[in-house]
């Protein structure tokens, strides 16, 4: 076992003082990805392993702030990423299929000269990082899928039009920012403040006091179409790197049973896989429970028997 110190074993205020560096990096595709670079404090022993963390559909890198801060406090370089179309990254009109987004991350890892980081993605981002591990196993050490990576929308919606009609996002542009903040205060009351702040970063706040999602409605549908086209079950038996599936029991009994079946099937097919359930938990469990998620990521990377 490694002697890496877990976040909950450090001074309780240490993680709070780490301020990320904001960067933008152009890729060969012409897209520029906005990242936050979380560097360990000078007083902390620097670890070799690095982490790349990315978000789900219509989300942004800031929802990983709590986890990133805790991993950096444990001595690891952490990079959190806004994927194309999201947050502060470029917003092209195409290229939202899972393969292209996975290649964006592969390109970014090369640009940053990271040595086989652990790469984690949430929800849609879980499918993206699974594809990254499949296509570029030489670039990553482990893949972590947070309530994603097992999303197979065609199993639920054989026809794209049905998927689009059911899962199209609400048109939030023009909503009063105070209404959104009020909704967050009530719906995410058990989250740390940084999780709610990260969620607000999903939106541009306009001069008139209203918001607009950084991911536009049309681009949201393009991402959703890319996710619908992605079939993760075909990737599992071919994965050459360990895969950790983190699943959230949100309290929806039927959806949780379906998710349990998907996780079990993935574990049966993965050459090296493990699963951990958070019960109860929000779909954005990384923002809701950053201490527990950070500790799990460290354990998965440190324990040589974790995937046995």
PDB file of C-alpha atoms in Angstrom:
ATOM      1  CA  UNK A   1       0.000   0.000   0.000  1.00  0.00           C
ATOM      2  CA  UNK A   2       1.153   3.525  -0.750  1.00  0.00           C
ATOM      3  CA  UNK A   3       1.719   5.978   2.076  1.00  0.00           C
ATOM      4  CA  UNK A   4      -0.318   8.654   0.271  1.00  0.00           C
ATOM      5  CA  UNK A   5      -2.163  10.787   2.802  1.00  0.00           C
ATOM      6  CA  UNK A   6      -5.899  10.944   2.147  1.00  0.00           C
ATOM      7  CA  UNK A   7      -7.685  14.286   2.229  1.00  0.00           C
ATOM      8  CA  UNK A   8      -9.556  13.574   5.461  1.00  0.00           C
ATOM      9  CA  UNK A   9      -6.236  12.908   7.255  1.00  0.00           C
ATOM     10  CA  UNK A  10      -4.784  16.357   6.494  1.00  0.00           C
ATOM     11  CA  UNK A  11      -5.360  19.672   8.195  1.00  0.00           C
ATOM     12  CA  UNK A  12      -9.049  20.433   7.582  1.00  0.00           C
ATOM     13  CA  UNK A  13      -8.264  23.893   6.186  1.00  0.00           C
ATOM     14  CA  UNK A  14      -5.436  22.886   3.838  1.00  0.00           C
ATOM     15  CA  UNK A  15      -7.621  22.065   0.839  1.00  0.00           C
ATOM     16  CA  UNK A  16      -9.304  25.471   1.097  1.00  0.00           C
ATOM     17  CA  UNK A  17      -6.173  27.479   0.282  1.00  0.00           C
ATOM     18  CA  UNK A  18      -5.414  25.892  -3.108  1.00  0.00           C
ATOM     19  CA  UNK A  19      -6.318  28.254  -5.940  1.00  0.00           C
ATOM     20  CA  UNK A  20      -6.298  26.782  -9.454  1.00  0.00           C
ATOM     21  CA  UNK A  21      -4.528  28.395 -12.387  1.00  0.00           C
ATOM     22  CA  UNK A  22      -6.815  29.187 -15.335  1.00  0.00           C
ATOM     23  CA  UNK A  23      -5.439  28.133 -18.733  1.00  0.00           C
ATOM     24  CA  UNK A  24      -6.608  27.756 -22.342  1.00  0.00           C
ATOM     25  CA  UNK A  25      -4.982  25.235 -24.667  1.00  0.00           C
ATOM     26  CA  UNK A  26      -5.478  25.034 -28.456  1.00  0.00           C
ATOM     27  CA  UNK A  27      -5.780  21.542 -29.894  1.00  0.00           C
ATOM     28  CA  UNK A  28      -4.948  20.247 -33.357  1.00  0.00           C
ATOM     29  CA  UNK A  29      -8.673  20.323 -34.172  1.00  0.00           C
ATOM     30  CA  UNK A  30      -8.681  24.091 -33.694  1.00  0.00           C
ATOM     31  CA  UNK A  31     -10.768  23.861 -30.526  1.00  0.00           C
ATOM     32  CA  UNK A  32      -9.421  25.578 -27.404  1.00  0.00           C
ATOM     33  CA  UNK A  33     -10.121  23.848 -24.112  1.00  0.00           C
ATOM     34  CA  UNK A  34     -10.401  25.824 -20.899  1.00  0.00           C
ATOM     35  CA  UNK A  35      -8.805  24.061 -17.936  1.00  0.00           C
ATOM     36  CA  UNK A  36      -8.074  24.658 -14.288  1.00  0.00           C
ATOM     37  CA  UNK A  37      -4.666  23.448 -13.104  1.00  0.00           C
ATOM     38  CA  UNK A  38      -4.654  22.488  -9.416  1.00  0.00           C
ATOM     39  CA  UNK A  39      -1.072  22.334  -8.105  1.00  0.00           C
ATOM     40  CA  UNK A  40      -0.269  20.873  -4.667  1.00  0.00           C
ATOM     41  CA  UNK A  41       0.883  23.370  -2.010  1.00  0.00           C
ATOM     42  CA  UNK A  42       4.647  23.630  -1.606  1.00  0.00           C
ATOM     43  CA  UNK A  43       4.496  22.137   1.890  1.00  0.00           C
ATOM     44  CA  UNK A  44       2.903  18.936   0.576  1.00  0.00           C
ATOM     45  CA  UNK A  45       4.995  16.018  -0.696  1.00  0.00           C
ATOM     46  CA  UNK A  46       4.443  15.913  -4.471  1.00  0.00           C
ATOM     47  CA  UNK A  47       3.141  12.617  -5.874  1.00  0.00           C
ATOM     48  CA  UNK A  48       3.873  11.335  -9.366  1.00  0.00           C
ATOM     49  CA  UNK A  49       0.301  10.493 -10.279  1.00  0.00           C
ATOM     50  CA  UNK A  50      -1.851  13.172 -11.912  1.00  0.00           C
ATOM     51  CA  UNK A  51      -5.605  13.364 -12.474  1.00  0.00           C
ATOM     52  CA  UNK A  52      -7.738  14.724 -15.312  1.00  0.00           C
ATOM     53  CA  UNK A  53     -11.376  15.316 -14.374  1.00  0.00           C
ATOM     54  CA  UNK A  54     -14.193  16.227 -16.733  1.00  0.00           C
ATOM     55  CA  UNK A  55     -17.909  16.875 -16.483  1.00  0.00           C
ATOM     56  CA  UNK A  56     -21.238  15.698 -17.829  1.00  0.00           C
ATOM     57  CA  UNK A  57     -23.674  17.010 -20.422  1.00  0.00           C
ATOM     58  CA  UNK A  58     -24.458  20.744 -19.991  1.00  0.00           C
ATOM     59  CA  UNK A  59     -22.144  20.912 -16.972  1.00  0.00           C
ATOM     60  CA  UNK A  60     -18.652  22.343 -16.468  1.00  0.00           C
ATOM     61  CA  UNK A  61     -15.285  21.778 -14.799  1.00  0.00           C
ATOM     62  CA  UNK A  62     -16.169  23.716 -11.634  1.00  0.00           C
ATOM     63  CA  UNK A  63     -18.364  20.916 -10.308  1.00  0.00           C
ATOM     64  CA  UNK A  64     -15.092  19.040  -9.703  1.00  0.00           C
ATOM     65  CA  UNK A  65     -13.638  21.843  -7.521  1.00  0.00           C
ATOM     66  CA  UNK A  66     -14.156  19.999  -4.245  1.00  0.00           C
ATOM     67  CA  UNK A  67     -12.602  16.754  -5.465  1.00  0.00           C
ATOM     68  CA  UNK A  68      -9.733  18.537  -7.236  1.00  0.00           C
ATOM     69  CA  UNK A  69      -8.872  20.581  -4.153  1.00  0.00           C
ATOM     70  CA  UNK A  70      -8.683  17.456  -2.022  1.00  0.00           C
ATOM     71  CA  UNK A  71      -6.574  15.502  -4.531  1.00  0.00           C
ATOM     72  CA  UNK A  72      -4.156  18.435  -4.837  1.00  0.00           C
ATOM     73  CA  UNK A  73      -3.971  18.659  -1.034  1.00  0.00           C
ATOM     74  CA  UNK A  74      -2.888  15.001  -1.094  1.00  0.00           C
ATOM     75  CA  UNK A  75       0.020  15.899  -3.394  1.00  0.00           C
ATOM     76  CA  UNK A  76      -1.350  15.315  -6.881  1.00  0.00           C
ATOM     77  CA  UNK A  77      -1.449  17.578  -9.904  1.00  0.00           C
ATOM     78  CA  UNK A  78      -5.071  17.838 -11.038  1.00  0.00           C
ATOM     79  CA  UNK A  79      -6.497  19.240 -14.264  1.00  0.00           C
ATOM     80  CA  UNK A  80     -10.229  19.911 -14.566  1.00  0.00           C
ATOM     81  CA  UNK A  81     -11.548  20.429 -18.082  1.00  0.00           C
ATOM     82  CA  UNK A  82     -14.429  22.180 -19.817  1.00  0.00           C
ATOM     83  CA  UNK A  83     -15.210  20.030 -22.837  1.00  0.00           C
ATOM     84  CA  UNK A  84     -15.965  21.603 -26.216  1.00  0.00           C
ATOM     85  CA  UNK A  85     -19.169  23.622 -26.213  1.00  0.00           C
ATOM     86  CA  UNK A  86     -19.220  23.822 -22.423  1.00  0.00           C
ATOM     87  CA  UNK A  87     -18.136  26.391 -19.851  1.00  0.00           C
ATOM     88  CA  UNK A  88     -15.321  28.626 -21.068  1.00  0.00           C
ATOM     89  CA  UNK A  89     -14.080  26.332 -23.869  1.00  0.00           C
ATOM     90  CA  UNK A  90     -14.548  26.903 -27.603  1.00  0.00           C
ATOM     91  CA  UNK A  91     -18.034  26.390 -28.955  1.00  0.00           C
ATOM     92  CA  UNK A  92     -17.812  24.933 -32.468  1.00  0.00           C
ATOM     93  CA  UNK A  93     -20.967  23.928 -34.307  1.00  0.00           C
ATOM     94  CA  UNK A  94     -19.912  20.304 -34.748  1.00  0.00           C
ATOM     95  CA  UNK A  95     -17.691  17.599 -33.316  1.00  0.00           C
ATOM     96  CA  UNK A  96     -19.910  16.575 -30.390  1.00  0.00           C
ATOM     97  CA  UNK A  97     -19.828  12.821 -30.951  1.00  0.00           C
ATOM     98  CA  UNK A  98     -18.201  10.814 -28.171  1.00  0.00           C
ATOM     99  CA  UNK A  99     -15.207   9.763 -30.268  1.00  0.00           C
ATOM    100  CA  UNK A 100     -14.271  13.352 -31.154  1.00  0.00           C
ATOM    101  CA  UNK A 101     -14.641  14.490 -27.537  1.00  0.00           C
ATOM    102  CA  UNK A 102     -12.486  11.574 -26.379  1.00  0.00           C
ATOM    103  CA  UNK A 103      -9.830  12.550 -28.911  1.00  0.00           C
ATOM    104  CA  UNK A 104      -9.971  16.119 -27.557  1.00  0.00           C
ATOM    105  CA  UNK A 105      -8.942  14.765 -24.160  1.00  0.00           C
ATOM    106  CA  UNK A 106      -6.202  12.617 -25.700  1.00  0.00           C
ATOM    107  CA  UNK A 107      -4.834  15.678 -27.489  1.00  0.00           C
ATOM    108  CA  UNK A 108      -4.999  17.720 -24.265  1.00  0.00           C
ATOM    109  CA  UNK A 109      -3.078  15.069 -22.306  1.00  0.00           C
ATOM    110  CA  UNK A 110      -0.337  15.299 -24.926  1.00  0.00           C
ATOM    111  CA  UNK A 111      -0.321  19.102 -24.943  1.00  0.00           C
ATOM    112  CA  UNK A 112       0.003  19.157 -21.140  1.00  0.00           C
ATOM    113  CA  UNK A 113       2.647  16.407 -21.231  1.00  0.00           C
ATOM    114  CA  UNK A 114       0.893  14.403 -18.543  1.00  0.00           C
ATOM    115  CA  UNK A 115       2.312  10.948 -17.867  1.00  0.00           C
ATOM    116  CA  UNK A 116      -0.597   8.487 -17.928  1.00  0.00           C
ATOM    117  CA  UNK A 117      -3.013  10.292 -15.607  1.00  0.00           C
ATOM    118  CA  UNK A 118      -6.068   8.819 -13.972  1.00  0.00           C
ATOM    119  CA  UNK A 119      -8.955  10.241 -16.025  1.00  0.00           C
ATOM    120  CA  UNK A 120     -12.437  10.614 -14.573  1.00  0.00           C
ATOM    121  CA  UNK A 121     -15.647  11.758 -16.224  1.00  0.00           C
ATOM    122  CA  UNK A 122     -19.176  12.213 -14.918  1.00  0.00           C
ATOM    123  CA  UNK A 123     -22.379  11.076 -16.692  1.00  0.00           C
ATOM    124  CA  UNK A 124     -21.891  11.759 -20.454  1.00  0.00           C
ATOM    125  CA  UNK A 125     -18.279  12.499 -19.511  1.00  0.00           C
ATOM    126  CA  UNK A 126     -18.068   8.938 -18.174  1.00  0.00           C
ATOM    127  CA  UNK A 127     -18.829   7.624 -21.644  1.00  0.00           C
ATOM    128  CA  UNK A 128     -16.282  10.045 -23.105  1.00  0.00           C
ATOM    129  CA  UNK A 129     -13.475   8.897 -20.797  1.00  0.00           C
ATOM    130  CA  UNK A 130     -14.398   5.243 -21.353  1.00  0.00           C
ATOM    131  CA  UNK A 131     -13.944   5.894 -25.082  1.00  0.00           C
ATOM    132  CA  UNK A 132     -10.657   7.661 -24.330  1.00  0.00           C
ATOM    133  CA  UNK A 133      -9.400   4.577 -22.477  1.00  0.00           C
ATOM    134  CA  UNK A 134     -10.520   2.339 -25.321  1.00  0.00           C
ATOM    135  CA  UNK A 135      -8.945   4.414 -28.090  1.00  0.00           C
ATOM    136  CA  UNK A 136      -5.802   5.578 -26.286  1.00  0.00           C
ATOM    137  CA  UNK A 137      -4.918   3.088 -23.526  1.00  0.00           C
ATOM    138  CA  UNK A 138      -1.271   4.115 -23.697  1.00  0.00           C
ATOM    139  CA  UNK A 139      -2.182   7.609 -22.470  1.00  0.00           C
ATOM    140  CA  UNK A 140      -4.037   6.729 -19.262  1.00  0.00           C
ATOM    141  CA  UNK A 141      -3.440   4.756 -16.087  1.00  0.00           C
ATOM    142  CA  UNK A 142      -7.046   4.255 -15.027  1.00  0.00           C
ATOM    143  CA  UNK A 143     -10.510   5.340 -16.121  1.00  0.00           C
ATOM    144  CA  UNK A 144     -13.146   6.432 -13.613  1.00  0.00           C
ATOM    145  CA  UNK A 145     -16.774   6.776 -14.720  1.00  0.00           C
ATOM    146  CA  UNK A 146     -18.941   8.700 -12.246  1.00  0.00           C
ATOM    147  CA  UNK A 147     -22.582   7.751 -12.772  1.00  0.00           C
ATOM    148  CA  UNK A 148     -21.796   7.284 -16.432  1.00  0.00           C
ATOM    149  CA  UNK A 149     -19.731   5.112 -18.729  1.00  0.00           C
ATOM    150  CA  UNK A 150     -22.613   2.645 -18.732  1.00  0.00           C
ATOM    151  CA  UNK A 151     -25.130   4.956 -20.434  1.00  0.00           C
ATOM    152  CA  UNK A 152     -26.586   3.174 -23.477  1.00  0.00           C
ATOM    153  CA  UNK A 153     -29.488   5.327 -24.638  1.00  0.00           C
ATOM    154  CA  UNK A 154     -30.313   3.122 -27.636  1.00  0.00           C
ATOM    155  CA  UNK A 155     -31.263   0.379 -25.218  1.00  0.00           C
ATOM    156  CA  UNK A 156     -34.012   2.674 -23.899  1.00  0.00           C
ATOM    157  CA  UNK A 157     -34.757   4.643 -27.067  1.00  0.00           C
ATOM    158  CA  UNK A 158     -34.256   2.570 -30.243  1.00  0.00           C
ATOM    159  CA  UNK A 159     -35.279   5.614 -32.282  1.00  0.00           C
ATOM    160  CA  UNK A 160     -33.356   8.908 -32.035  1.00  0.00           C
ATOM    161  CA  UNK A 161     -36.474  11.038 -32.391  1.00  0.00           C
ATOM    162  CA  UNK A 162     -37.983   9.453 -29.272  1.00  0.00           C
ATOM    163  CA  UNK A 163     -34.761  10.084 -27.367  1.00  0.00           C
ATOM    164  CA  UNK A 164     -34.612  13.706 -28.491  1.00  0.00           C
ATOM    165  CA  UNK A 165     -38.234  14.356 -27.585  1.00  0.00           C
ATOM    166  CA  UNK A 166     -37.922  12.813 -24.120  1.00  0.00           C
ATOM    167  CA  UNK A 167     -34.498  14.105 -23.105  1.00  0.00           C
ATOM    168  CA  UNK A 168     -34.385  17.531 -24.754  1.00  0.00           C
ATOM    169  CA  UNK A 169     -33.341  20.098 -22.142  1.00  0.00           C
ATOM    170  CA  UNK A 170     -35.625  22.830 -20.817  1.00  0.00           C
ATOM    171  CA  UNK A 171     -35.124  26.200 -22.462  1.00  0.00           C
ATOM    172  CA  UNK A 172     -33.582  28.046 -19.524  1.00  0.00           C
ATOM    173  CA  UNK A 173     -32.206  31.083 -21.342  1.00  0.00           C
ATOM    174  CA  UNK A 174     -33.864  34.184 -19.926  1.00  0.00           C
ATOM    175  CA  UNK A 175     -34.546  32.721 -16.479  1.00  0.00           C
ATOM    176  CA  UNK A 176     -33.856  35.134 -13.626  1.00  0.00           C
ATOM    177  CA  UNK A 177     -30.532  34.328 -11.983  1.00  0.00           C
ATOM    178  CA  UNK A 178     -32.104  34.641  -8.533  1.00  0.00           C
ATOM    179  CA  UNK A 179     -34.631  31.968  -9.470  1.00  0.00           C
ATOM    180  CA  UNK A 180     -31.808  29.585 -10.390  1.00  0.00           C
ATOM    181  CA  UNK A 181     -29.945  30.346  -7.160  1.00  0.00           C
ATOM    182  CA  UNK A 182     -33.123  29.782  -5.167  1.00  0.00           C
ATOM    183  CA  UNK A 183     -33.720  26.454  -6.879  1.00  0.00           C
ATOM    184  CA  UNK A 184     -30.163  25.381  -6.058  1.00  0.00           C
ATOM    185  CA  UNK A 185     -30.470  26.437  -2.429  1.00  0.00           C
ATOM    186  CA  UNK A 186     -33.477  24.150  -2.020  1.00  0.00           C
ATOM    187  CA  UNK A 187     -32.581  21.230  -4.311  1.00  0.00           C
ATOM    188  CA  UNK A 188     -28.899  21.034  -3.303  1.00  0.00           C
ATOM    189  CA  UNK A 189     -29.212  22.092   0.323  1.00  0.00           C
ATOM    190  CA  UNK A 190     -26.971  19.218   1.477  1.00  0.00           C
ATOM    191  CA  UNK A 191     -24.172  20.120  -0.960  1.00  0.00           C
ATOM    192  CA  UNK A 192     -21.067  22.065   0.038  1.00  0.00           C
ATOM    193  CA  UNK A 193     -21.138  25.664  -1.163  1.00  0.00           C
ATOM    194  CA  UNK A 194     -18.470  24.977  -3.800  1.00  0.00           C
ATOM    195  CA  UNK A 195     -20.789  22.409  -5.399  1.00  0.00           C
ATOM    196  CA  UNK A 196     -23.596  24.938  -5.747  1.00  0.00           C
ATOM    197  CA  UNK A 197     -21.155  27.567  -6.992  1.00  0.00           C
ATOM    198  CA  UNK A 198     -19.866  25.086  -9.558  1.00  0.00           C
ATOM    199  CA  UNK A 199     -23.402  24.439 -10.767  1.00  0.00           C
ATOM    200  CA  UNK A 200     -23.992  28.171 -11.254  1.00  0.00           C
ATOM    201  CA  UNK A 201     -20.942  28.154 -13.539  1.00  0.00           C
ATOM    202  CA  UNK A 202     -23.065  26.188 -16.030  1.00  0.00           C
ATOM    203  CA  UNK A 203     -24.616  29.523 -16.932  1.00  0.00           C
ATOM    204  CA  UNK A 204     -23.675  32.861 -18.363  1.00  0.00           C
ATOM    205  CA  UNK A 205     -25.139  35.588 -16.150  1.00  0.00           C
ATOM    206  CA  UNK A 206     -26.367  38.400 -18.384  1.00  0.00           C
ATOM    207  CA  UNK A 207     -26.397  42.112 -17.653  1.00  0.00           C
ATOM    208  CA  UNK A 208     -30.200  42.062 -17.323  1.00  0.00           C
ATOM    209  CA  UNK A 209     -30.052  39.598 -14.409  1.00  0.00           C
ATOM    210  CA  UNK A 210     -31.008  36.508 -16.417  1.00  0.00           C
ATOM    211  CA  UNK A 211     -29.001  33.408 -17.287  1.00  0.00           C
ATOM    212  CA  UNK A 212     -28.257  31.388 -20.398  1.00  0.00           C
ATOM    213  CA  UNK A 213     -26.620  27.938 -20.423  1.00  0.00           C
ATOM    214  CA  UNK A 214     -23.099  28.029 -21.853  1.00  0.00           C
ATOM    215  CA  UNK A 215     -24.095  24.928 -23.837  1.00  0.00           C
ATOM    216  CA  UNK A 216     -26.761  26.150 -26.248  1.00  0.00           C
ATOM    217  CA  UNK A 217     -29.955  24.188 -26.885  1.00  0.00           C
ATOM    218  CA  UNK A 218     -28.884  23.133 -30.390  1.00  0.00           C
ATOM    219  CA  UNK A 219     -25.440  21.991 -29.241  1.00  0.00           C
ATOM    220  CA  UNK A 220     -27.027  20.176 -26.306  1.00  0.00           C
ATOM    221  CA  UNK A 221     -28.993  18.097 -28.805  1.00  0.00           C
ATOM    222  CA  UNK A 222     -25.802  17.400 -30.771  1.00  0.00           C
ATOM    223  CA  UNK A 223     -24.104  16.094 -27.621  1.00  0.00           C
ATOM    224  CA  UNK A 224     -27.202  14.049 -26.789  1.00  0.00           C
ATOM    225  CA  UNK A 225     -27.197  12.576 -30.308  1.00  0.00           C
ATOM    226  CA  UNK A 226     -23.540  11.641 -29.880  1.00  0.00           C
ATOM    227  CA  UNK A 227     -24.322   9.946 -26.582  1.00  0.00           C
ATOM    228  CA  UNK A 228     -27.273   8.104 -28.136  1.00  0.00           C
ATOM    229  CA  UNK A 229     -24.969   6.826 -30.886  1.00  0.00           C
ATOM    230  CA  UNK A 230     -22.336   5.604 -28.405  1.00  0.00           C
ATOM    231  CA  UNK A 231     -22.562   1.917 -27.433  1.00  0.00           C
ATOM    232  CA  UNK A 232     -20.334   1.387 -24.381  1.00  0.00           C
ATOM    233  CA  UNK A 233     -21.111  -2.317 -24.042  1.00  0.00           C
ATOM    234  CA  UNK A 234     -18.991  -3.027 -27.095  1.00  0.00           C
ATOM    235  CA  UNK A 235     -16.015  -1.343 -25.451  1.00  0.00           C
ATOM    236  CA  UNK A 236     -15.969  -3.191 -22.122  1.00  0.00           C
ATOM    237  CA  UNK A 237     -14.323  -6.498 -23.137  1.00  0.00           C
ATOM    238  CA  UNK A 238     -11.688  -4.613 -25.150  1.00  0.00           C
ATOM    239  CA  UNK A 239     -10.559  -2.248 -22.394  1.00  0.00           C
ATOM    240  CA  UNK A 240      -6.848  -2.502 -21.640  1.00  0.00           C
ATOM    241  CA  UNK A 241      -6.845  -0.278 -18.534  1.00  0.00           C
ATOM    242  CA  UNK A 242      -8.703  -0.659 -15.218  1.00  0.00           C
ATOM    243  CA  UNK A 243     -12.140   0.965 -15.051  1.00  0.00           C
ATOM    244  CA  UNK A 244     -13.830   2.135 -11.860  1.00  0.00           C
ATOM    245  CA  UNK A 245     -17.588   2.669 -12.077  1.00  0.00           C
ATOM    246  CA  UNK A 246     -19.016   4.999  -9.436  1.00  0.00           C
ATOM    247  CA  UNK A 247     -22.803   4.758  -9.335  1.00  0.00           C
ATOM    248  CA  UNK A 248     -25.298   6.972  -7.512  1.00  0.00           C
ATOM    249  CA  UNK A 249     -28.550   5.631  -6.063  1.00  0.00           C
ATOM    250  CA  UNK A 250     -30.733   8.707  -6.551  1.00  0.00           C
ATOM    251  CA  UNK A 251     -33.831   7.153  -4.984  1.00  0.00           C
ATOM    252  CA  UNK A 252     -35.577   6.479  -8.285  1.00  0.00           C
ATOM    253  CA  UNK A 253     -36.237   2.748  -7.798  1.00  0.00           C
ATOM    254  CA  UNK A 254     -36.865   1.802 -11.435  1.00  0.00           C
ATOM    255  CA  UNK A 255     -33.914   3.852 -12.718  1.00  0.00           C
ATOM    256  CA  UNK A 256     -31.622   2.461  -9.990  1.00  0.00           C
ATOM    257  CA  UNK A 257     -32.559  -1.124 -10.882  1.00  0.00           C
ATOM    258  CA  UNK A 258     -31.794  -0.406 -14.539  1.00  0.00           C
ATOM    259  CA  UNK A 259     -28.507   1.211 -13.534  1.00  0.00           C
ATOM    260  CA  UNK A 260     -27.642  -1.780 -11.335  1.00  0.00           C
ATOM    261  CA  UNK A 261     -28.181  -4.113 -14.293  1.00  0.00           C
ATOM    262  CA  UNK A 262     -25.944  -1.926 -16.484  1.00  0.00           C
ATOM    263  CA  UNK A 263     -23.175  -1.792 -13.874  1.00  0.00           C
ATOM    264  CA  UNK A 264     -23.322  -5.560 -13.294  1.00  0.00           C
ATOM    265  CA  UNK A 265     -23.119  -6.217 -17.039  1.00  0.00           C
ATOM    266  CA  UNK A 266     -20.150  -3.884 -17.343  1.00  0.00           C
ATOM    267  CA  UNK A 267     -18.322  -5.627 -14.506  1.00  0.00           C
ATOM    268  CA  UNK A 268     -18.934  -9.015 -16.107  1.00  0.00           C
ATOM    269  CA  UNK A 269     -17.405  -7.794 -19.377  1.00  0.00           C
ATOM    270  CA  UNK A 270     -14.521  -5.611 -18.192  1.00  0.00           C
ATOM    271  CA  UNK A 271     -11.142  -7.392 -17.958  1.00  0.00           C
ATOM    272  CA  UNK A 272     -10.282  -5.191 -14.963  1.00  0.00           C
ATOM    273  CA  UNK A 273     -13.180  -3.373 -13.344  1.00  0.00           C
ATOM    274  CA  UNK A 274     -14.646  -2.381 -10.007  1.00  0.00           C
ATOM    275  CA  UNK A 275     -17.804  -0.606  -8.894  1.00  0.00           C
ATOM    276  CA  UNK A 276     -18.723   1.512  -5.891  1.00  0.00           C
ATOM    277  CA  UNK A 277     -22.231   2.688  -5.067  1.00  0.00           C
ATOM    278  CA  UNK A 278     -23.136   5.853  -3.187  1.00  0.00           C
ATOM    279  CA  UNK A 279     -26.503   5.413  -1.446  1.00  0.00           C
ATOM    280  CA  UNK A 280     -28.321   7.769  -1.354  1.00  0.00           C
ATOM    281  CA  UNK A 281     -26.626  10.239  -3.672  1.00  0.00           C
ATOM    282  CA  UNK A 282     -27.247  12.854  -6.317  1.00  0.00           C
ATOM    283  CA  UNK A 283     -26.326  12.211  -9.950  1.00  0.00           C
ATOM    284  CA  UNK A 284     -23.648  14.908  -9.387  1.00  0.00           C
ATOM    285  CA  UNK A 285     -22.217  12.942  -6.478  1.00  0.00           C
ATOM    286  CA  UNK A 286     -18.757  14.396  -7.128  1.00  0.00           C
ATOM    287  CA  UNK A 287     -20.112  17.852  -6.267  1.00  0.00           C
ATOM    288  CA  UNK A 288     -22.347  16.630  -3.457  1.00  0.00           C
ATOM    289  CA  UNK A 289     -19.817  14.377  -1.664  1.00  0.00           C
ATOM    290  CA  UNK A 290     -16.317  15.545  -2.698  1.00  0.00           C
ATOM    291  CA  UNK A 291     -14.549  14.103   0.358  1.00  0.00           C
ATOM    292  CA  UNK A 292     -15.835  10.592  -0.251  1.00  0.00           C
ATOM    293  CA  UNK A 293     -15.276  10.704  -4.018  1.00  0.00           C
ATOM    294  CA  UNK A 294     -11.713  12.039  -3.646  1.00  0.00           C
ATOM    295  CA  UNK A 295     -10.902   9.348  -1.084  1.00  0.00           C
ATOM    296  CA  UNK A 296     -12.252   6.670  -3.417  1.00  0.00           C
ATOM    297  CA  UNK A 297     -10.165   7.944  -6.339  1.00  0.00           C
ATOM    298  CA  UNK A 298      -7.058   7.852  -4.172  1.00  0.00           C
ATOM    299  CA  UNK A 299      -7.829   4.350  -2.917  1.00  0.00           C
ATOM    300  CA  UNK A 300      -8.385   3.056  -6.449  1.00  0.00           C
ATOM    301  CA  UNK A 301      -5.028   4.411  -7.566  1.00  0.00           C
ATOM    302  CA  UNK A 302      -3.048   3.511  -4.436  1.00  0.00           C
ATOM    303  CA  UNK A 303      -4.281   0.002  -3.603  1.00  0.00           C
ATOM    304  CA  UNK A 304      -2.679  -2.581  -5.927  1.00  0.00           C
ATOM    305  CA  UNK A 305      -5.501  -5.026  -5.093  1.00  0.00           C
ATOM    306  CA  UNK A 306      -8.381  -2.583  -5.666  1.00  0.00           C
ATOM    307  CA  UNK A 307      -9.350  -4.133  -8.998  1.00  0.00           C
ATOM    308  CA  UNK A 308      -8.747  -7.751  -7.982  1.00  0.00           C
TER     309      UNK A 308
END
